[in-house]
CSV table of C-alpha atoms in Angstrom, one decimal:
chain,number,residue,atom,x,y,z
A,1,UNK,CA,106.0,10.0,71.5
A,2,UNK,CA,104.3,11.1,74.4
A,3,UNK,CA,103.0,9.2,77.1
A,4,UNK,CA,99.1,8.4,77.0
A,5,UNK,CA,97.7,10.2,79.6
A,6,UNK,CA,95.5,8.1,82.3
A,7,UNK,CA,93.1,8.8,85.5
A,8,UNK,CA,94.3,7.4,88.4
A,9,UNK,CA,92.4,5.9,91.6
A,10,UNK,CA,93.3,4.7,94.6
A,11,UNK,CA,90.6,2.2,95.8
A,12,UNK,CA,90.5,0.5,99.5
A,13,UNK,CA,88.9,-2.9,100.0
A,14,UNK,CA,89.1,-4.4,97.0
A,15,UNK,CA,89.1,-7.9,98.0
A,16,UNK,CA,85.9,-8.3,97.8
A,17,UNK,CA,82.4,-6.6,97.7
A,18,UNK,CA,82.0,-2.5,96.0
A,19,UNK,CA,85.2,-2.5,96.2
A,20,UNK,CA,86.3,-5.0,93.8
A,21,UNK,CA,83.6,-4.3,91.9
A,22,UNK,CA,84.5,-0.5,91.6
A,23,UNK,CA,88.2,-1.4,90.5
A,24,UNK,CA,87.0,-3.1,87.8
A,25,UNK,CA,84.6,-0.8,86.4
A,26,UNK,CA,87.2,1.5,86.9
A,27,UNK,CA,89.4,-0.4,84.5
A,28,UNK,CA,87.1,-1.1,82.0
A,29,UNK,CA,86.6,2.7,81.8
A,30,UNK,CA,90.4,3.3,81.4
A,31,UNK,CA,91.9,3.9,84.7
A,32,UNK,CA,95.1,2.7,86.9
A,33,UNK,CA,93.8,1.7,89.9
A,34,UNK,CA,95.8,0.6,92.8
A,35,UNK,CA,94.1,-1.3,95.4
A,36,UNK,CA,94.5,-2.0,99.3
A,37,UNK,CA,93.1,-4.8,101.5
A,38,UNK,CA,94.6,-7.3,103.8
A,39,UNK,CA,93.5,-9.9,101.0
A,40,UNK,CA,94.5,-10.4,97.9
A,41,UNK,CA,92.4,-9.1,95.0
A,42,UNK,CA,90.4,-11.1,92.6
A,43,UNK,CA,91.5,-8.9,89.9
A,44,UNK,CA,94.0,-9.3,86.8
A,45,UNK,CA,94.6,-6.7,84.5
A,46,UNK,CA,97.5,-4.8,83.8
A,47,UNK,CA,96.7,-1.4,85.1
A,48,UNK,CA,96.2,-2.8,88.0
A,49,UNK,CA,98.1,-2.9,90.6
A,50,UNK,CA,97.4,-4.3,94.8
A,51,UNK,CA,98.9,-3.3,98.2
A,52,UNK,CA,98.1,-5.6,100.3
A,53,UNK,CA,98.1,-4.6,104.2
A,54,UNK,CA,96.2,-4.0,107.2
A,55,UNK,CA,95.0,-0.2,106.7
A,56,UNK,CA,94.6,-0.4,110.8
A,57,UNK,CA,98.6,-0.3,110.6
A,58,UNK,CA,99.0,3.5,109.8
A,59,UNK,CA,102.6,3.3,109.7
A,60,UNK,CA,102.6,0.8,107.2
A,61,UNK,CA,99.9,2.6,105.0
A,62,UNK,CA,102.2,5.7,105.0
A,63,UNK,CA,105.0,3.5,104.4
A,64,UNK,CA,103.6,1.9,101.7
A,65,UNK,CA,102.0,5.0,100.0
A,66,UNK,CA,105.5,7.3,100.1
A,67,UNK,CA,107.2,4.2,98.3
A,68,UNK,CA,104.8,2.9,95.8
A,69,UNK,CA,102.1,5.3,95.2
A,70,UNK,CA,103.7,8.6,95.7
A,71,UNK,CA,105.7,8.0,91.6
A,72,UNK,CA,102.2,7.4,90.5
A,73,UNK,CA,100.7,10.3,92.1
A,74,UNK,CA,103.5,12.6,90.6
A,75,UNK,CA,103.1,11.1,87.1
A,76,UNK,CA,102.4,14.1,84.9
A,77,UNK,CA,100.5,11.7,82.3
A,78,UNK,CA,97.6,11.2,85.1
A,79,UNK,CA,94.9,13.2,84.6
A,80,UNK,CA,92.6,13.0,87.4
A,81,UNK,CA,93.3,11.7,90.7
A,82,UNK,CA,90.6,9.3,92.6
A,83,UNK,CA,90.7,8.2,96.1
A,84,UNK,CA,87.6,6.1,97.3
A,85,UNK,CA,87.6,4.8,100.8
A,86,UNK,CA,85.8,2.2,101.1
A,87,UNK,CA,87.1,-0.6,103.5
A,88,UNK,CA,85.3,-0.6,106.6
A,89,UNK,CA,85.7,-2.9,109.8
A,90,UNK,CA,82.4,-4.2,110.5
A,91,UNK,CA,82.9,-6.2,113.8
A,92,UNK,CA,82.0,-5.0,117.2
A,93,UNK,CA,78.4,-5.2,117.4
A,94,UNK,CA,76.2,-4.9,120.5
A,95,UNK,CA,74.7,-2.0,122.6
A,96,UNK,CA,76.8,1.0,123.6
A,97,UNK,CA,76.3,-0.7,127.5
A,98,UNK,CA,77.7,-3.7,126.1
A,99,UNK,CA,80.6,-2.8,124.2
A,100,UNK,CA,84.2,-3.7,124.9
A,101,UNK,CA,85.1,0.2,124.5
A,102,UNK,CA,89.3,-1.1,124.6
A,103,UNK,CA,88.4,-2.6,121.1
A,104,UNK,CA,87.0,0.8,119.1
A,105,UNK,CA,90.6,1.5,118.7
A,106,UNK,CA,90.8,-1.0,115.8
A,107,UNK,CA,87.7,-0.1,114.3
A,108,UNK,CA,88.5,3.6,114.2
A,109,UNK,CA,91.7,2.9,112.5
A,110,UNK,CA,90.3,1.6,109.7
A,111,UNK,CA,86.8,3.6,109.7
A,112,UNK,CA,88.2,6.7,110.3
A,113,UNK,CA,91.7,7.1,111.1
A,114,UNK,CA,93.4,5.3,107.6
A,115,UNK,CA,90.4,7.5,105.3
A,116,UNK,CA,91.9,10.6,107.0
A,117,UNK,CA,95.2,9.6,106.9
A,118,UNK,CA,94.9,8.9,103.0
A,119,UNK,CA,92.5,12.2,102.5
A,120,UNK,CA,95.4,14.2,103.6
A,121,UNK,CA,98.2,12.5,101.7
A,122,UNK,CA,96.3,12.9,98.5
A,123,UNK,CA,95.2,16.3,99.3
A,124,UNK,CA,99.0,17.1,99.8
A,125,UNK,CA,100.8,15.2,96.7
A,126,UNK,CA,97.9,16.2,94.4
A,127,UNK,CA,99.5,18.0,91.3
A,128,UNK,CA,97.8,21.8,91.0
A,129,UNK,CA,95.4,22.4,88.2
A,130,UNK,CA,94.5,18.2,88.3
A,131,UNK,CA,90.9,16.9,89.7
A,132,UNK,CA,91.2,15.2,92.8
A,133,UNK,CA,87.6,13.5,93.3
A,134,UNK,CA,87.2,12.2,97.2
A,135,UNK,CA,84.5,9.7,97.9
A,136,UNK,CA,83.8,8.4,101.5
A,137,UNK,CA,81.8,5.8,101.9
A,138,UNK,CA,79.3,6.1,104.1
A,139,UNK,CA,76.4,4.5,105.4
A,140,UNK,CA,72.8,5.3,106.9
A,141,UNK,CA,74.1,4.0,110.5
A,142,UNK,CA,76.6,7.4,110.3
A,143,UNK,CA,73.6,9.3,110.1
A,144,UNK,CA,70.5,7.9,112.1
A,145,UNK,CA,70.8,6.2,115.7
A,146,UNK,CA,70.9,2.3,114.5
A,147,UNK,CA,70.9,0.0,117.8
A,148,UNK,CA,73.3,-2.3,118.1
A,149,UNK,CA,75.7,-0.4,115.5
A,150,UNK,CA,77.4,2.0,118.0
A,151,UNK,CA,80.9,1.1,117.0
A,152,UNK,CA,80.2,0.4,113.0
A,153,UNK,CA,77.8,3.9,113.1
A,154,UNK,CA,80.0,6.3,115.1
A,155,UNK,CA,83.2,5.1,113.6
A,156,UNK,CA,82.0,6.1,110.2
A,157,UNK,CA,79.7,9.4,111.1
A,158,UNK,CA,83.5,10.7,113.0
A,159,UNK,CA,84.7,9.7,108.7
A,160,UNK,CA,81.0,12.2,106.9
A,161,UNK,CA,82.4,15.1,109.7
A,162,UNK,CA,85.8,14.4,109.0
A,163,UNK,CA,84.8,15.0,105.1
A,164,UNK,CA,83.1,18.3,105.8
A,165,UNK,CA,86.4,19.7,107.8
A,166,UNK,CA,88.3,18.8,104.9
A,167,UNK,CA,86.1,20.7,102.1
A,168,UNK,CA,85.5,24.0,104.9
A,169,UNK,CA,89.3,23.8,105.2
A,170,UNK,CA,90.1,24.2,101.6
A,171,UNK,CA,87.2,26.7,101.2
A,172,UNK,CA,88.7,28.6,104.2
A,173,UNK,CA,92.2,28.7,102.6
A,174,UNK,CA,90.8,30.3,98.9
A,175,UNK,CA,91.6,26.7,97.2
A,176,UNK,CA,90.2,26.2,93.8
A,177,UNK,CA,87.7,23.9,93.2
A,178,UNK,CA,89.7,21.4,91.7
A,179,UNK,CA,89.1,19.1,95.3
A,180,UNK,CA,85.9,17.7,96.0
A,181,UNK,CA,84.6,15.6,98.9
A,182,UNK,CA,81.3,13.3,98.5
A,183,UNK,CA,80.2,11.4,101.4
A,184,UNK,CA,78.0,8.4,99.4
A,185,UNK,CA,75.6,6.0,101.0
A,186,UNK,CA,75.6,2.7,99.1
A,187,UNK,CA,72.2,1.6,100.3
A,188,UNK,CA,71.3,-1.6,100.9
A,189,UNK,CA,74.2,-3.8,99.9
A,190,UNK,CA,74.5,-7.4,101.0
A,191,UNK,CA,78.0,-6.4,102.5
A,192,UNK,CA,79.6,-8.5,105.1
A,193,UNK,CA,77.6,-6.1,108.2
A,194,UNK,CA,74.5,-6.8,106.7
A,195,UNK,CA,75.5,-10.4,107.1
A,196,UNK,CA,77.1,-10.2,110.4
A,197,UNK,CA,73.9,-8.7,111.8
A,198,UNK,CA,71.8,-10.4,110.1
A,199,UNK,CA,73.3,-13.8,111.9
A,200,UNK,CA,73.3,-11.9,115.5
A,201,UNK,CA,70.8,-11.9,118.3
A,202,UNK,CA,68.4,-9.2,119.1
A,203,UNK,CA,70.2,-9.1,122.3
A,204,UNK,CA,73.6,-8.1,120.8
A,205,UNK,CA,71.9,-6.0,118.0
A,206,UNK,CA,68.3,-5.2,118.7
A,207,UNK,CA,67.9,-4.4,114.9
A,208,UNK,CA,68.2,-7.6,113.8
A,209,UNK,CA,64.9,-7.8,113.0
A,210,UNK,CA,64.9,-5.1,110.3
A,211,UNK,CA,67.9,-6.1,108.6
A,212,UNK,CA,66.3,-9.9,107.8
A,213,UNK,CA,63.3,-8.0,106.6
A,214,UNK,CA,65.4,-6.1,104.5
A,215,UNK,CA,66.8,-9.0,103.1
A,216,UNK,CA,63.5,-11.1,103.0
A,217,UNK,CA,62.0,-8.5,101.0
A,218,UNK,CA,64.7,-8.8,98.4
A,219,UNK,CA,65.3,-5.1,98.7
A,220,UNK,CA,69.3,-5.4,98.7
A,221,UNK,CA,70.7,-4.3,95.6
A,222,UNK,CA,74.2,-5.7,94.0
A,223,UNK,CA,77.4,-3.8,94.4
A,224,UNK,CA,77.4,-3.1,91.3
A,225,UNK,CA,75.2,-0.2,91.5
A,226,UNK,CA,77.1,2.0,93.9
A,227,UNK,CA,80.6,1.0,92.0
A,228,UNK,CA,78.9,2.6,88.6
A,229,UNK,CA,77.9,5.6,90.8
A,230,UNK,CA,80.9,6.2,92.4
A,231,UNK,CA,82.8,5.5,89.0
A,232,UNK,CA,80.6,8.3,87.4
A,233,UNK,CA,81.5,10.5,90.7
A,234,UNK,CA,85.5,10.3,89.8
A,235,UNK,CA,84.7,11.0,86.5
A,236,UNK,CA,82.7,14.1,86.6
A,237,UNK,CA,83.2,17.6,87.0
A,238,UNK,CA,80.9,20.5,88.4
A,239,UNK,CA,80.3,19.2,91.9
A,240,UNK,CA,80.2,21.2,95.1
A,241,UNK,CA,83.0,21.2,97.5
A,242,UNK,CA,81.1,18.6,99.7
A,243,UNK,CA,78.1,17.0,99.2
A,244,UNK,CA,76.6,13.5,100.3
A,245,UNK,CA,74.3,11.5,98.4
A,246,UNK,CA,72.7,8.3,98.7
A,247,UNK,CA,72.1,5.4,95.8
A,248,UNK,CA,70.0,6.5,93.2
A,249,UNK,CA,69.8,3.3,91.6
């Protein structure tokens, strides 16, 4: 008999927060998912499956995606292919005056560098005439001046532009539309940088203020909103090369 034919994603940060949420939405709608964190996963299923590094090492990431994920990837029983980037070093608040600029290395390595390391892998070992569904995801500090989040908002605007290269690109070179980019805003999550700010000074972020008003006001959602958005993303067809959307909720 033939093999049952599956969708595949590729989810980073699934320790904890969207991501682990995400992966097991995911599951419970019949994907594989691998995961990648420098934790281990809270997750046990059988189509599941962890890698569990530091996506700031990119030698290791590449390492690790030519040996393990690569046979997935070329699988002809998959589908659809899903690759949502979603880890995000949060660390390195304070004002752009204040920053220790020798330190953005590491938060541009996982931010930007690893999503565009594994946007080009997939767009390369994607199989032709299979749906490759891209989400980055983003956040409102990559597209409005946020004090205090010069390291956190730049790191990830460099990931939305890096987005819109990719989808011009494959415009550019007469691609069909079987590749599609969406750069998604989560909205207010209680993710580990609304935490971290929200236990900072004003001196180091002098937004402080809004964030615990956020929070105070009981206007954070749970993750599990933007994993069911993102999960409906992967799954469906008919969007534009790039677009960027924020939670709907």
């Amino acid at each position: 008999m033939p093999a049952a034919r599956y969708p595949l994603a590729f989810v980073t940060g699934t320790s904890s927060g969207i991501g682990a949420v995400l992966a097991q939405d995911l599951l419970e709608r019949g994907w594989r998912v691998v995961g990648a964190s420098r934790r281990a996963a809270p997750i046990t299923h059988p189509r599941y499956s962890h890698l569990q590094l530091d996506l700031a090492d990119l030698a290791a990431l590449r390492k690790a995606l030519d040996a393990q994920l690569a046979p997935l990837v070329a699988d002809p029983a998959v589908t659809r292919l899903g690759l949502v980037n979603n880890a995000a070093n949060e660390g390195l608040l304070g004002t752009i005056g204040r920053l220790d600029a020798s330190a953005l290395p590491d938060i541009y390595a996982v931010n930007t560098a690893a999503p565009i390391l594994l946007m080009g892998w997939f767009e390369q070992h994607a199989r032709a005439g299979r749906p490759l569904r891209i989400v980055n995801v983003s956040t409102g500090a990559a597209v409005m001046p946020i004090p205090g989040l010069g390291a956190y908002g730049t790191s990830k605007a460099a990931l939305r532009m890096a987005g819109m290269i990719l989808g011009a690109e494959l415009d550019a070179s007469g691609a069909p539309l079987e590749t599609t980019i969406l750069s998604y805003e989560p909205g207010l999550v209680d993710t580990p940088m609304q935490m971290a700010v929200r236990t900072s000074s004003a001196e180091v972020v002098p937004s402080v203020q809004m964030f615990n008003d956020w929070a105070e006001a009981g206007t954070l959602v749970p993750p599990a909103l933007p994993a069911a958005e993102i999960a409906e993303y992967l799954e469906s067809d008919g969007h534009a090369r790039w677009e960027e959307r924020r939670l709907r909720g």
